[in-house]
Short mmCIF file of C-alpha atoms in Angstrom, two decimals:
data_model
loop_
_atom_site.label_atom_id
_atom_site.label_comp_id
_atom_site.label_asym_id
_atom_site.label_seq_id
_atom_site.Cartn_x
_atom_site.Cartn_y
_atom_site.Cartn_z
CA UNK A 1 0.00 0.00 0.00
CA UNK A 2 1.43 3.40 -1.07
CA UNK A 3 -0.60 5.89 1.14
CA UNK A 4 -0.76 6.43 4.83
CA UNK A 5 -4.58 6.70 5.44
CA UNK A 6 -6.33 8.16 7.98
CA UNK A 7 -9.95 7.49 8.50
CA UNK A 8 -10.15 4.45 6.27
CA UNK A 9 -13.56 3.58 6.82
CA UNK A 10 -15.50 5.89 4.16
CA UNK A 11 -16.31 5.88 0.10
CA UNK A 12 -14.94 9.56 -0.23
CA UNK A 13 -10.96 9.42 -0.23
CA UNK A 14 -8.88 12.97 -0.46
CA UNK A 15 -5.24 11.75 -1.37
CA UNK A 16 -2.68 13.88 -0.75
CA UNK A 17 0.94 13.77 -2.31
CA UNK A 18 3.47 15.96 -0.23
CA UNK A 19 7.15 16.28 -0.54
CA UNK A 20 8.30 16.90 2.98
CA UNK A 21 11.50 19.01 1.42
CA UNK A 22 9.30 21.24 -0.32
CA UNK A 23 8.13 24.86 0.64
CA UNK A 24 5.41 24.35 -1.17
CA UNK A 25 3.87 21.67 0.33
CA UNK A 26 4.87 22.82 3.87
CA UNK A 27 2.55 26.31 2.79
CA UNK A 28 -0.10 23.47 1.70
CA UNK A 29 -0.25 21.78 4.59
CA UNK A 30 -0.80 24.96 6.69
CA UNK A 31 -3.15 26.20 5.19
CA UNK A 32 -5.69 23.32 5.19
CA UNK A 33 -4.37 21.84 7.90
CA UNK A 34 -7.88 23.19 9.96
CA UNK A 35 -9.75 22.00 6.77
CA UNK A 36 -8.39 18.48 6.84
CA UNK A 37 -9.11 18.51 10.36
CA UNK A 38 -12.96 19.29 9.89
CA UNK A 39 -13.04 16.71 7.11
CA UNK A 40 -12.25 13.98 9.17
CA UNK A 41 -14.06 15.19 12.11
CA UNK A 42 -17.57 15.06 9.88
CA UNK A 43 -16.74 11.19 9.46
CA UNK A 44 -17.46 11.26 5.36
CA UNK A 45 -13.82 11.50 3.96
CA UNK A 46 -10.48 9.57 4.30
CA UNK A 47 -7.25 10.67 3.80
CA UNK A 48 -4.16 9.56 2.08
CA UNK A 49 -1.12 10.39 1.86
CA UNK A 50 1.30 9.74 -0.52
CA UNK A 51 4.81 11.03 0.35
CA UNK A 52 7.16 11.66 -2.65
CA UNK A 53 10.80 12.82 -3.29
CA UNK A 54 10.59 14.95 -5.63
CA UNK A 55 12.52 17.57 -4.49
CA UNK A 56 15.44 14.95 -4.28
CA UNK A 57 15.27 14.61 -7.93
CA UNK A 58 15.47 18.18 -8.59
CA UNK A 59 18.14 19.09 -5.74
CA UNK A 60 20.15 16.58 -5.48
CA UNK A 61 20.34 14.48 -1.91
CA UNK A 62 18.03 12.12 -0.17
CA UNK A 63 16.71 14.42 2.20
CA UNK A 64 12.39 14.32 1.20
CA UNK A 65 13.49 10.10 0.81
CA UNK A 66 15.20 10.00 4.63
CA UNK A 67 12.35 11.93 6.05
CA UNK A 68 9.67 10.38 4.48
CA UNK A 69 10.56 7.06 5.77
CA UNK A 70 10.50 8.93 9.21
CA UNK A 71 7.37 9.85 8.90
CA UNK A 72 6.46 6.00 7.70
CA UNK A 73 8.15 5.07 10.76
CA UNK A 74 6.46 7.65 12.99
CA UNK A 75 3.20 6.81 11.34
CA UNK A 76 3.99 2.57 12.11
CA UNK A 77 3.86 4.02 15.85
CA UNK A 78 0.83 6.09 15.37
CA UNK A 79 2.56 9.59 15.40
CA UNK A 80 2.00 10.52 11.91
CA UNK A 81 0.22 13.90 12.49
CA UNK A 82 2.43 14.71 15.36
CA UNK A 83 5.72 13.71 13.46
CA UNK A 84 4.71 15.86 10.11
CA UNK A 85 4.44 19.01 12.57
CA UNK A 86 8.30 18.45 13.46
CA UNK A 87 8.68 17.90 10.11
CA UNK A 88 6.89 21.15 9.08
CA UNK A 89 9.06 23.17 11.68
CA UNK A 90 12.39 22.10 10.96
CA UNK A 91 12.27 22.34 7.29
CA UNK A 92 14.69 24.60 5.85
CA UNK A 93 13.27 27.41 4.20
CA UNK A 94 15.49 26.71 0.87
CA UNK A 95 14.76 23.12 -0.37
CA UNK A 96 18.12 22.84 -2.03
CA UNK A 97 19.48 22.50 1.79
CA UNK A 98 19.22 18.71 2.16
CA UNK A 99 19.51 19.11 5.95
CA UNK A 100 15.93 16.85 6.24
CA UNK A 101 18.83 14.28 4.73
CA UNK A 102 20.35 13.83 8.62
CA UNK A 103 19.50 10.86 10.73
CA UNK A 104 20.41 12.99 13.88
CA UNK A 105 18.06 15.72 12.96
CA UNK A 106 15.22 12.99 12.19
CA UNK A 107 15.73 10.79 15.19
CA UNK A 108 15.57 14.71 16.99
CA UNK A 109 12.07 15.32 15.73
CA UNK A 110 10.45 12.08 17.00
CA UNK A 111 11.82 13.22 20.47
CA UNK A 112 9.93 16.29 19.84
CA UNK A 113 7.14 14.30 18.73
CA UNK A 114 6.24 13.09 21.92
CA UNK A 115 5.29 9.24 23.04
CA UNK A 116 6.99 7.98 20.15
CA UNK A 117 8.38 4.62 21.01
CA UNK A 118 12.18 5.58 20.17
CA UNK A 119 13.55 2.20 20.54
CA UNK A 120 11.30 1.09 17.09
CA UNK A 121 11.54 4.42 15.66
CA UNK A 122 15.09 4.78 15.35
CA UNK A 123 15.92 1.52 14.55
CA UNK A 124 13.25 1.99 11.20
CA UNK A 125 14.65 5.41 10.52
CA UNK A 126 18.70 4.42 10.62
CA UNK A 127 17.54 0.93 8.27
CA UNK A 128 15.42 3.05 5.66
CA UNK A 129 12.71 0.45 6.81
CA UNK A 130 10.13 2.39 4.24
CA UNK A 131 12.35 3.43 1.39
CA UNK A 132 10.83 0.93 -0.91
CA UNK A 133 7.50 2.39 0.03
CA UNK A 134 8.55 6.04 -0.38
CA UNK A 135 10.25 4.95 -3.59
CA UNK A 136 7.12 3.60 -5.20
CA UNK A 137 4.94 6.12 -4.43
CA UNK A 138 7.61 8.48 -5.82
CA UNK A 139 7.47 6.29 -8.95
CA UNK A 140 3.40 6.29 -9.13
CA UNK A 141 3.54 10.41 -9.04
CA UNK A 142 5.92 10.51 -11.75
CA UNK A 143 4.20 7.79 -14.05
CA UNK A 144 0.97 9.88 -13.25
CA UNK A 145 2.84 12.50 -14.93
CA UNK A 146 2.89 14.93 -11.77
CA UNK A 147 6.09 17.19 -11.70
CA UNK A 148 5.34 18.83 -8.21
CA UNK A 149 3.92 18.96 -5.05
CA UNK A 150 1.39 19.17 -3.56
CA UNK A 151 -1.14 17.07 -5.66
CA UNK A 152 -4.54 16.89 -3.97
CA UNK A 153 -7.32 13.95 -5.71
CA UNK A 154 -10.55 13.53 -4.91
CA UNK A 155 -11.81 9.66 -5.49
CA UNK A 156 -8.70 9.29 -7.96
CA UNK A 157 -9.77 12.56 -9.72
CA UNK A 158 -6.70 15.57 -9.55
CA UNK A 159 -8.29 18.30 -8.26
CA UNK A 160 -6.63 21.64 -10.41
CA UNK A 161 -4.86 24.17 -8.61
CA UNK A 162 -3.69 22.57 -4.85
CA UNK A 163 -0.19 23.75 -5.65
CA UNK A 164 -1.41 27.39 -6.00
CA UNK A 165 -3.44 30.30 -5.71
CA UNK A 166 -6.46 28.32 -7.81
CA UNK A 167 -7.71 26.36 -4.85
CA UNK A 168 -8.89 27.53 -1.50
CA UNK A 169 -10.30 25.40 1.61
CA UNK A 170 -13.55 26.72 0.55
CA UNK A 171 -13.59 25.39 -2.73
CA UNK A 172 -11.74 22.21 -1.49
CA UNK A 173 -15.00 21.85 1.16
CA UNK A 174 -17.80 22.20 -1.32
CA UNK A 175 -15.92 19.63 -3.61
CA UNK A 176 -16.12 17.50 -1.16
CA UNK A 177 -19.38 17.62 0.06
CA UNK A 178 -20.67 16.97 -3.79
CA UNK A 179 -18.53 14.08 -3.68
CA UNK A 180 -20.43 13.29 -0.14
CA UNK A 181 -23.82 13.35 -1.37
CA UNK A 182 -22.82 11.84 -5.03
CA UNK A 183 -21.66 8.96 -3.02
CA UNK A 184 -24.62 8.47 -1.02
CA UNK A 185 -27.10 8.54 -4.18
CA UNK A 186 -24.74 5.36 -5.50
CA UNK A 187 -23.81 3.64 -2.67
CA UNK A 188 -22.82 0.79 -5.30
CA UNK A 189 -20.05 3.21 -7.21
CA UNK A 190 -18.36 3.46 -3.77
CA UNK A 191 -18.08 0.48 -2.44
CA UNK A 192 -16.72 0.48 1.39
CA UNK A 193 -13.49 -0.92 2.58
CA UNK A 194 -13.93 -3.88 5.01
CA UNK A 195 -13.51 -3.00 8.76
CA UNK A 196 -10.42 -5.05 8.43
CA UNK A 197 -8.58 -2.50 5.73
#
């Protein structure tokens, strides 16, 4: 499985691809942060999210592939959300600096994290435990022909503009609540995970 989802018990899916090097999707995440929030606190959408090294490619370095296997790590321990906040505050504000790239500073932010079980965490984070993982879904965002993040899709459809000024939490709401009801007049389109997935 290539996403880290969160709710995973409802036919409307939001996937999100973030490179944790990039500015951009630091800004992204920000911004809807509150959004995402009341999302998932209605109960009608799940999250992915699909963490990508793009900014490695472009750069140089393996700093987005080192600290999105953190994050896998942190989210194997159920400290996704708190991990990405680290993230989010340590990133350097140029993302040719591949400081993300240091297993010091990484092993650092899961302190920060808080109850994160350090003796799995750093163990996963010094063996690349998830660099397969990261690697694929890096792979899948390329072959999908996506050149940056953040890509937001809604039920496997791109929704334009995430990266930019185009899209707003507004608009990002009211797609979602069409999405909502269009599920709920064809239940049968939507078919929901088991309560094993």
């Amino acid at each position: 499985m290539l996403a880290v989802p969160v709710n995973p018990t409802v036919p409307v899916t939001l996937t999100v691809y973030e490179d944790l090097r990039s500015p951009a999707s630091k800004a992204f995440a920000a911004q809807y942060k509150d959004t995402f929030a009341t999302l998932l606190a209605g109960g009608q959408v799940r999250i992915e999210y699909r963490l990508v090294t793009q900014s490695d490619t472009e750069y140089g370095g393996r700093g987005a592939l080192a600290v999105a296997n953190a994050a896998a790590c942190a989210q194997d321990l159920g400290r996704f959300k708190e991990y990405l906040d680290q993230v989010w505050a340590a990133q350097p504000t140029d993302p040719k600096d591949d400081a993300l790239a240091s297993q010091k500073l990484l092993k650092e932010l899961g302190k920060k994290a808080h109850k994160m079980d350090e003796a799995k965490f750093v163990p996963c984070v010094q063996g690349g435990d998830h660099d397969g993982w990261v690697r694929k879904s890096q792979k899948a965002f390329a072959a999908a022909g996506f050149t940056t993040a953040p890509v937001v899709q809604l039920n496997d459809q791109t929704v334009a503009g995430a990266g930019g000024k185009t899209l707003t939490p507004a608009a990002l709401r009211t797609l979602v609540r069409k999405a909502v009801k269009e599920a709920a007049a064809h239940p049968s389109a939507t078919p929901l995970p088991s309560a094993s997935a």
